[in-house]
PDB file of C-alpha atoms in Angstrom:
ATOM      1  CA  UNK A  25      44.135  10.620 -17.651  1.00 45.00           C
ATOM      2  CA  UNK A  26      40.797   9.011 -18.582  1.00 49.00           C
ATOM      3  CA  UNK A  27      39.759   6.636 -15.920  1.00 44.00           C
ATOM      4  CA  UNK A  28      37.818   4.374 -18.396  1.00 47.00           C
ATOM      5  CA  UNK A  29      40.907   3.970 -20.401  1.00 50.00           C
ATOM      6  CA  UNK A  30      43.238   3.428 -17.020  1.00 51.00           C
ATOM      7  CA  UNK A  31      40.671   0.498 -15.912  1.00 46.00           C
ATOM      8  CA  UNK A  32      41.202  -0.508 -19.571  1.00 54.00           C
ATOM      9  CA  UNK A  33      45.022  -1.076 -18.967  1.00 58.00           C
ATOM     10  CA  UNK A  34      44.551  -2.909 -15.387  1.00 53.00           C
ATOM     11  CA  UNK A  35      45.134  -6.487 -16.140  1.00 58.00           C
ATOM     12  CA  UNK A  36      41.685  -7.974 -15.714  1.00 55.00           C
ATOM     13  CA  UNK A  37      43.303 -10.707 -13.652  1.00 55.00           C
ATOM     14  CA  UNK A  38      43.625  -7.568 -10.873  1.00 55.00           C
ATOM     15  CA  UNK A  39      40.613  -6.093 -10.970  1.00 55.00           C
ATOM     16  CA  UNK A  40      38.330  -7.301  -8.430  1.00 53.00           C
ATOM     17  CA  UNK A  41      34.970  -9.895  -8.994  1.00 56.00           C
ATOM     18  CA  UNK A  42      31.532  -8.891  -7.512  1.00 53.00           C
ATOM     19  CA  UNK A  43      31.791 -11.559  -4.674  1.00 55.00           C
ATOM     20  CA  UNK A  44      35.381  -9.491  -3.547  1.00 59.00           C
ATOM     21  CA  UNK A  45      33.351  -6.388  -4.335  1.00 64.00           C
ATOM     22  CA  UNK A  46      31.509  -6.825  -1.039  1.00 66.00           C
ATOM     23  CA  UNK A  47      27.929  -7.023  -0.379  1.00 71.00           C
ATOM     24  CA  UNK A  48      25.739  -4.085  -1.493  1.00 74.00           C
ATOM     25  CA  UNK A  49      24.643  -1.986   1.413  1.00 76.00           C
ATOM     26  CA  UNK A  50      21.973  -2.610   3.574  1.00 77.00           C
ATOM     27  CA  UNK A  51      19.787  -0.144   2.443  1.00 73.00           C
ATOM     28  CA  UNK A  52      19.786  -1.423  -0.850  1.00 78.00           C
ATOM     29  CA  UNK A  53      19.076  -5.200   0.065  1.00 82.00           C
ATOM     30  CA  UNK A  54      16.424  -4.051   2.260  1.00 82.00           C
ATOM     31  CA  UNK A  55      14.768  -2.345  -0.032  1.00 80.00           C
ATOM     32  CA  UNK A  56      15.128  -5.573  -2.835  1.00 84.00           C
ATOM     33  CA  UNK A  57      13.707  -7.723  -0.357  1.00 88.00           C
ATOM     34  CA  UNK A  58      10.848  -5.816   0.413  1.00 90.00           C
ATOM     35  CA  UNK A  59       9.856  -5.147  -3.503  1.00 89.00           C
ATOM     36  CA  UNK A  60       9.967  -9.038  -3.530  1.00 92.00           C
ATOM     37  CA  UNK A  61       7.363  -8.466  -0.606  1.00 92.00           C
ATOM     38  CA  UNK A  62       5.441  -6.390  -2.379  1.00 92.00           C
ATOM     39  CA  UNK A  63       5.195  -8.445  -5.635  1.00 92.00           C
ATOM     40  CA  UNK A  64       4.031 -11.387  -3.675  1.00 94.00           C
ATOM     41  CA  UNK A  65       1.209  -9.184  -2.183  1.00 92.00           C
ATOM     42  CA  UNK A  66       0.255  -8.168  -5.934  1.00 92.00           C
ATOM     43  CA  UNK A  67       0.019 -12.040  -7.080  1.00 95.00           C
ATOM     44  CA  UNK A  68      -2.448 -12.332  -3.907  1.00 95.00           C
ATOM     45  CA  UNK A  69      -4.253  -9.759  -4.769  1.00 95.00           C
ATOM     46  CA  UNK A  70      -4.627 -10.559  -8.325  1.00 96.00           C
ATOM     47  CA  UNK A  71      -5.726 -14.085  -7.601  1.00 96.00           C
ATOM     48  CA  UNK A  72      -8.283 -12.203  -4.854  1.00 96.00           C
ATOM     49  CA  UNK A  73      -9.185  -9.782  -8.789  1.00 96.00           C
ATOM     50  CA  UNK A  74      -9.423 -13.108 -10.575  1.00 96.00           C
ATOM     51  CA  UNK A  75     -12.083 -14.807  -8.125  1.00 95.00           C
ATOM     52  CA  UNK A  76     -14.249 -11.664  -7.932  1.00 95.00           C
ATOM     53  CA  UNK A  77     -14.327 -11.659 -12.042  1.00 93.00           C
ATOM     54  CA  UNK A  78     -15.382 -15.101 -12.153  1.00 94.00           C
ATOM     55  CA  UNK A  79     -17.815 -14.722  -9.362  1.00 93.00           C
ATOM     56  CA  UNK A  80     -19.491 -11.245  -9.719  1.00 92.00           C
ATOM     57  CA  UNK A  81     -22.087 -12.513 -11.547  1.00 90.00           C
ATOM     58  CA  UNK A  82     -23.012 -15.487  -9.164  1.00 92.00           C
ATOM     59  CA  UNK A  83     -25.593 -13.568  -7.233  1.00 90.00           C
ATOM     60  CA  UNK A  84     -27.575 -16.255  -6.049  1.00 91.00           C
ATOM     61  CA  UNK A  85     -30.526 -14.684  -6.427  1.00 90.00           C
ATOM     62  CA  UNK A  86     -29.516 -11.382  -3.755  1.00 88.00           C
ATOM     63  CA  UNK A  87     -28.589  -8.167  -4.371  1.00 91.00           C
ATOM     64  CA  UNK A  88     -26.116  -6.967  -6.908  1.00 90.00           C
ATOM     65  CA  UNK A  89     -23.174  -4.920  -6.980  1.00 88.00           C
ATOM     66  CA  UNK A  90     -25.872  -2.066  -9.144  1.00 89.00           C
ATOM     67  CA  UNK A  91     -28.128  -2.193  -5.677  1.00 91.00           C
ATOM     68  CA  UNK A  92     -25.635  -2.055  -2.984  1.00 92.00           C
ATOM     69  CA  UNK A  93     -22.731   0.413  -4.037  1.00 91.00           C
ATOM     70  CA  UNK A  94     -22.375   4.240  -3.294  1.00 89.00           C
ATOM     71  CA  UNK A  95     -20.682   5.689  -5.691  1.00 88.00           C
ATOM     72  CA  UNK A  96     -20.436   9.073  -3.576  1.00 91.00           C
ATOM     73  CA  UNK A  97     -19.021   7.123  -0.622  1.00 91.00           C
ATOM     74  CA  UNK A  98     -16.635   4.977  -2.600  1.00 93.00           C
ATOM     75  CA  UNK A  99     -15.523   8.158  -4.535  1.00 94.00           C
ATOM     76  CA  UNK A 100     -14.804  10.095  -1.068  1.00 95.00           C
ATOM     77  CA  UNK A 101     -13.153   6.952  -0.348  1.00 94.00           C
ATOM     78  CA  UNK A 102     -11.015   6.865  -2.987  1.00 95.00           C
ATOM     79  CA  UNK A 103      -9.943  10.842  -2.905  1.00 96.00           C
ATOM     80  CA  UNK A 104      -8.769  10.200   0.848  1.00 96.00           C
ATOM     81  CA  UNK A 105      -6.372   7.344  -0.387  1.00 94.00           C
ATOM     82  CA  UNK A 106      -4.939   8.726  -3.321  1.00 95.00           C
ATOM     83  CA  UNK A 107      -4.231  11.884  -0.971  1.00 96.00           C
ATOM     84  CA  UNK A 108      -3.226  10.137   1.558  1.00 96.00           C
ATOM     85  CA  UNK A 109      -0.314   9.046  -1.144  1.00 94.00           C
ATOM     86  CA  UNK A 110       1.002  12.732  -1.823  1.00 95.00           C
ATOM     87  CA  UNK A 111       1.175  13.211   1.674  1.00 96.00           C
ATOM     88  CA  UNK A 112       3.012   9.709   2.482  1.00 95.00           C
ATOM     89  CA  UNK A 113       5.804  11.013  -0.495  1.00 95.00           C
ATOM     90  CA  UNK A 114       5.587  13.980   1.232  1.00 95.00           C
ATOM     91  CA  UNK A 115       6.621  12.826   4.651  1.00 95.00           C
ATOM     92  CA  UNK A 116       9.273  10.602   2.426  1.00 93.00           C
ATOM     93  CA  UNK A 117      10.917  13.965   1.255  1.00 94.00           C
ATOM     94  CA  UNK A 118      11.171  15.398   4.865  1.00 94.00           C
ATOM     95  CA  UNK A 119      12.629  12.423   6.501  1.00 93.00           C
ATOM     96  CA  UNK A 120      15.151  12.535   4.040  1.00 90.00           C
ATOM     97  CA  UNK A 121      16.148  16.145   4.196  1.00 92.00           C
ATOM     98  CA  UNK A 122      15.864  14.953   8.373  1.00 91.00           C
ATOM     99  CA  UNK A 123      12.967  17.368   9.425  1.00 94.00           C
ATOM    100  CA  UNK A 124      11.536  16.271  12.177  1.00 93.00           C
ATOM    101  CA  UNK A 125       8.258  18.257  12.005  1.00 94.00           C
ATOM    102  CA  UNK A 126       7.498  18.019   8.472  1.00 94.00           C
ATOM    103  CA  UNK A 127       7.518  14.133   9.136  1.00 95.00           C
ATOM    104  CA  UNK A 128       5.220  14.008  12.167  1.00 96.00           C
ATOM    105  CA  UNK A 129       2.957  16.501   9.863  1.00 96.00           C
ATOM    106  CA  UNK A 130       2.822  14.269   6.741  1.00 96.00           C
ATOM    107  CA  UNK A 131       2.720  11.127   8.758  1.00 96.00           C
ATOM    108  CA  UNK A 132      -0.316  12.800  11.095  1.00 97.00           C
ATOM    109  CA  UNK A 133      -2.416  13.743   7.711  1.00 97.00           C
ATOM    110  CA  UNK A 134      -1.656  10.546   5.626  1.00 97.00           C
ATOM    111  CA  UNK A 135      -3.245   8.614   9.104  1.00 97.00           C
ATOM    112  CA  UNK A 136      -5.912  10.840   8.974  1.00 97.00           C
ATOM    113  CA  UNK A 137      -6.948   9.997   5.292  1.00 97.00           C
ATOM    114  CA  UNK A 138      -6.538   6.324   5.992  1.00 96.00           C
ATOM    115  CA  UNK A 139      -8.365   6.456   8.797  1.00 97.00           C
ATOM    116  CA  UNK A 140     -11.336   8.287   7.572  1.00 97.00           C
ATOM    117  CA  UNK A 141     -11.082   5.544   4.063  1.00 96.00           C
ATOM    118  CA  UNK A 142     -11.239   3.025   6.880  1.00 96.00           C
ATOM    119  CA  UNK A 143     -14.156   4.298   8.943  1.00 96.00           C
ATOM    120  CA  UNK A 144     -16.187   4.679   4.986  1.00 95.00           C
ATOM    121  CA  UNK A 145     -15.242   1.118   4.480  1.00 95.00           C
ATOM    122  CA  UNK A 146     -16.402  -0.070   7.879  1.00 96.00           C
ATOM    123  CA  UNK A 147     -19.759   1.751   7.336  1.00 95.00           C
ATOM    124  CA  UNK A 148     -20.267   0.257   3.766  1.00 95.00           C
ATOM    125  CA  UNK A 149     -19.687  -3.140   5.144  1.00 95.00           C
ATOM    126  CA  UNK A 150     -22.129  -2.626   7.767  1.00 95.00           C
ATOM    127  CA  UNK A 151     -24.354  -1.123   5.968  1.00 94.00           C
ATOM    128  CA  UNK A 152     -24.717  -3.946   3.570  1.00 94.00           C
ATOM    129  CA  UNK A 153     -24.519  -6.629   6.590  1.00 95.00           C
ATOM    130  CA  UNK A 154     -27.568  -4.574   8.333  1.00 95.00           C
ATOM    131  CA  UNK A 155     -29.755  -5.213   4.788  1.00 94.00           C
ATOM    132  CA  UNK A 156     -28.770  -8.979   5.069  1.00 92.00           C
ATOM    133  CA  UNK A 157     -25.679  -8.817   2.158  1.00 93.00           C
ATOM    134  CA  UNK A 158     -23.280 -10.915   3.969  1.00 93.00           C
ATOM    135  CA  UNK A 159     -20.636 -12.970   2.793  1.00 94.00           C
ATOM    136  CA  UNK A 160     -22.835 -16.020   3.065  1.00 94.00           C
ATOM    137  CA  UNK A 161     -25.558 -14.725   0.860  1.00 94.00           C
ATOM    138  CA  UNK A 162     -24.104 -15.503  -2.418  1.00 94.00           C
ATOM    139  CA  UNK A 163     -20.632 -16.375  -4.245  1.00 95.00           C
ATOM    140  CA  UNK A 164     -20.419 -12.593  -5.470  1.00 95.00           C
ATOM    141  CA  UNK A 165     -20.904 -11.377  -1.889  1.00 96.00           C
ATOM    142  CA  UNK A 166     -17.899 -13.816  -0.554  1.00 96.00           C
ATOM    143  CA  UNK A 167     -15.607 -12.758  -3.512  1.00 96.00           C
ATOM    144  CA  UNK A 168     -16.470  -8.675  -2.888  1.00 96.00           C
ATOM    145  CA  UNK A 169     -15.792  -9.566   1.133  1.00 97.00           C
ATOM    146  CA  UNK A 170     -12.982 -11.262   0.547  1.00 97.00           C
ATOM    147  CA  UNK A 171     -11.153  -8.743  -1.946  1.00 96.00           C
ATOM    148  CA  UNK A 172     -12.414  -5.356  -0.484  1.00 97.00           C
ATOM    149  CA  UNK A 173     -11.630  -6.850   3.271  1.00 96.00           C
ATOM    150  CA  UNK A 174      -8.282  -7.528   2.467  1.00 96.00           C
ATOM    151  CA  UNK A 175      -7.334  -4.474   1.306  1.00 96.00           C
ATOM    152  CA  UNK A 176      -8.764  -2.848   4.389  1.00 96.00           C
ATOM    153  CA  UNK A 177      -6.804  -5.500   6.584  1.00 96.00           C
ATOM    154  CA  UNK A 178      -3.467  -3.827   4.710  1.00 96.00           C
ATOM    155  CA  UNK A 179      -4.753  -0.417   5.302  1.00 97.00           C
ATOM    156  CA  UNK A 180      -4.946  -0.968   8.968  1.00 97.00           C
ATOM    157  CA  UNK A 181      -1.572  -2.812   9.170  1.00 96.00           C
ATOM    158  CA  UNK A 182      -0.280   0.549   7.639  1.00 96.00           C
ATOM    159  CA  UNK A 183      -1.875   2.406  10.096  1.00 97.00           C
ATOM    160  CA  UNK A 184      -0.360   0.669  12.909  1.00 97.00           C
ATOM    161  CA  UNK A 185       3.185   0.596  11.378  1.00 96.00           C
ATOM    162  CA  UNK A 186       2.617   4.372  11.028  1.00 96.00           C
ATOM    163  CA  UNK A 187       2.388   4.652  14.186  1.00 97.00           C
ATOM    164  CA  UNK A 188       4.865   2.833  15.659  1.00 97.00           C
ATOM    165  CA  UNK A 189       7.336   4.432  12.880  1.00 96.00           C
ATOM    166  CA  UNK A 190       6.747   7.961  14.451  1.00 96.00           C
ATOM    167  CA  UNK A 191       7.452   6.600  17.874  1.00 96.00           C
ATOM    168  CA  UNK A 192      10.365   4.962  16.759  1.00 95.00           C
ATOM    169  CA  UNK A 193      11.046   8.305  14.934  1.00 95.00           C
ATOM    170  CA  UNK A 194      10.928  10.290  17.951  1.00 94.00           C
ATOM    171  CA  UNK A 195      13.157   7.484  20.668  1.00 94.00           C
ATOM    172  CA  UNK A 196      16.062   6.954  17.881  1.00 93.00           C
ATOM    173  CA  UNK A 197      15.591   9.581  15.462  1.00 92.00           C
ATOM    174  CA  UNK A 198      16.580   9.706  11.749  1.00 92.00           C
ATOM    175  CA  UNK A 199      18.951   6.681  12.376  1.00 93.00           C
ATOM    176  CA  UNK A 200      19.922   4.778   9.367  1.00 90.00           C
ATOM    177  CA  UNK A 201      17.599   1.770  10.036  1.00 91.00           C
ATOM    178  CA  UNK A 202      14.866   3.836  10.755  1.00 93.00           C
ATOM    179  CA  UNK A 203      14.865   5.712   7.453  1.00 92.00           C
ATOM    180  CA  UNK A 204      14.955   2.254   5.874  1.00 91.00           C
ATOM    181  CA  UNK A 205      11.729   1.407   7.674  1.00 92.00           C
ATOM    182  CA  UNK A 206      10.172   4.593   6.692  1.00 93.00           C
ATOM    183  CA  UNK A 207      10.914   4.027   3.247  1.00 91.00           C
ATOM    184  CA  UNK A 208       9.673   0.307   3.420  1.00 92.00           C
ATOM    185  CA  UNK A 209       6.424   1.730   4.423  1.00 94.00           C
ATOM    186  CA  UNK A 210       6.337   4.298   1.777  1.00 94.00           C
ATOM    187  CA  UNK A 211       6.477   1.777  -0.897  1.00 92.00           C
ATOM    188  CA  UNK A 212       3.420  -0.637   0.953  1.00 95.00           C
ATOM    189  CA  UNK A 213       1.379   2.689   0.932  1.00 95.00           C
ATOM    190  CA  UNK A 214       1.573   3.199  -2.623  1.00 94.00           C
ATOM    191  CA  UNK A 215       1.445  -0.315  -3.236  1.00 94.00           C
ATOM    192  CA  UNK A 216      -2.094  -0.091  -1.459  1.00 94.00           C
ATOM    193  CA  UNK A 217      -3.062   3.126  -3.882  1.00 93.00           C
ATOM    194  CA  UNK A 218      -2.316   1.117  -6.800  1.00 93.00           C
ATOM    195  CA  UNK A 219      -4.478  -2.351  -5.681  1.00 95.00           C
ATOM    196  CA  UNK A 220      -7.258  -0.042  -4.526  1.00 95.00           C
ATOM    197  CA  UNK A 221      -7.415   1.813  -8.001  1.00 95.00           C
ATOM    198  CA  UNK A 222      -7.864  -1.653  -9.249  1.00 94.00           C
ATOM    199  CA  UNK A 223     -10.504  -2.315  -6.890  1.00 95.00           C
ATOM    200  CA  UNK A 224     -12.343   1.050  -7.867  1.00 94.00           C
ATOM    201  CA  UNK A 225     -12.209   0.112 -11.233  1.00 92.00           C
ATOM    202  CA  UNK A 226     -12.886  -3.510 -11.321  1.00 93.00           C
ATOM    203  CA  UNK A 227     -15.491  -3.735  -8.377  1.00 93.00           C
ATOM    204  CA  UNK A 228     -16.611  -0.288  -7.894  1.00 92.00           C
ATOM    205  CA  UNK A 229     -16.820   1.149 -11.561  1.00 88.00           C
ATOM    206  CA  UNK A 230     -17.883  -1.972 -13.479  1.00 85.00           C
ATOM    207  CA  UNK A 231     -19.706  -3.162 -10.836  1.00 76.00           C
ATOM    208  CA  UNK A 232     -22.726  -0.955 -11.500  1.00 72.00           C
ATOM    209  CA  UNK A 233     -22.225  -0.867 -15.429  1.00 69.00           C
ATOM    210  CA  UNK A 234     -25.369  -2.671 -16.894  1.00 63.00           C
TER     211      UNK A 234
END
């Protein structure tokens, strides 16, 4: 018998609501509440995008985006995060088929890559500090700062929950809640590939356009 047309003869009176359904599992509402997360991050960030467009141009005077950027640096920058992406979704794929090697593997090379687009960011920022391009010196230099520093602060957050995932990885396993966390961290990595494109285009790439 067709089970479309059985449900179709069940009195609707005896079929069961969505509050008698139960509550959908975990994995599910963990992974709704952390897109909500996510979303807020994006409307920070894009208030953070909004700023620097109204304020690139308030140079005060000091050095613009055309004398202070390295475009070779920035692009090295940007190859080790978008990398560092295939090899997160990489890791993703071997924690769920449970292999424990490929996971330390992906999870060792995507810390590598953000690590190394860390350690470039650090030097940029120092490097413009050293030359007297500090957040003080004008409204453009606060905005860039502000924008290109917070995405760094998320970078290193990732790093550290990286960390502690693969230790938590190797005490418990591929335990149900640890999966979940693994694929909560997934999604905030590629969350931070798609802001930083954004940043490489808005800051990076227009930023030294006449």
């Amino acid at each position: 018998m067709n089970v479309a047309v059985a449900i179709d003869q069940i009195p609707q009176d005896a079929l069961p609501s969505a509050s008698e359904a139960g509550p959908a599992p975990k994995r599910i509402v963990v992974a709704y509440g952390f897109w909500i997360f996510l979303l807020s991050d994006i409307v920070m960030f894009a208030a953070l995008f909004a700023s620097y467009a109204v304020l690139v141009r308030s140079t005060a005077g000091g050095p613009t985006g055309a004398q202070l950027f390295n475009q070779a640096a920035v692009a090295i920058e940007t190859a080790c995060l978008l990398v560092s992406s295939y090899t997160c979704g990489l890791m993703s794929l071997a924690v769920n088929s449970r292999r424990r090697l490929g996971t330390y593997l992906g999870a060792l090379i995507t810390f590598a890559l953000g690590a190394t687009f860390l350690s470039l960011e650090i030097r940029e920022f120092s490097n413009m500090i050293a030359i007297g391009a500090t957040p003080q010196r004008s409204a453009f230099l606060s905005a860039f700062f502000t924008l290109v520093g917070c995405h760094g602060l998320h970078v290193t957050l990732g790093l550290i929950w990286l960390i502690v995932m693969m230790v938590q990885v190797a005490v418990f396993g591929f335990a149900a809640r640890v999966q979940r966390r693994l694929l909560c961290f997934s999604l905030f990595w590629h969350a931070l590939d798609i802001v930083w494109v954004g940043v490489f285009t808005v800051v990076y790439l227009m930023g030294v356009s006449p």
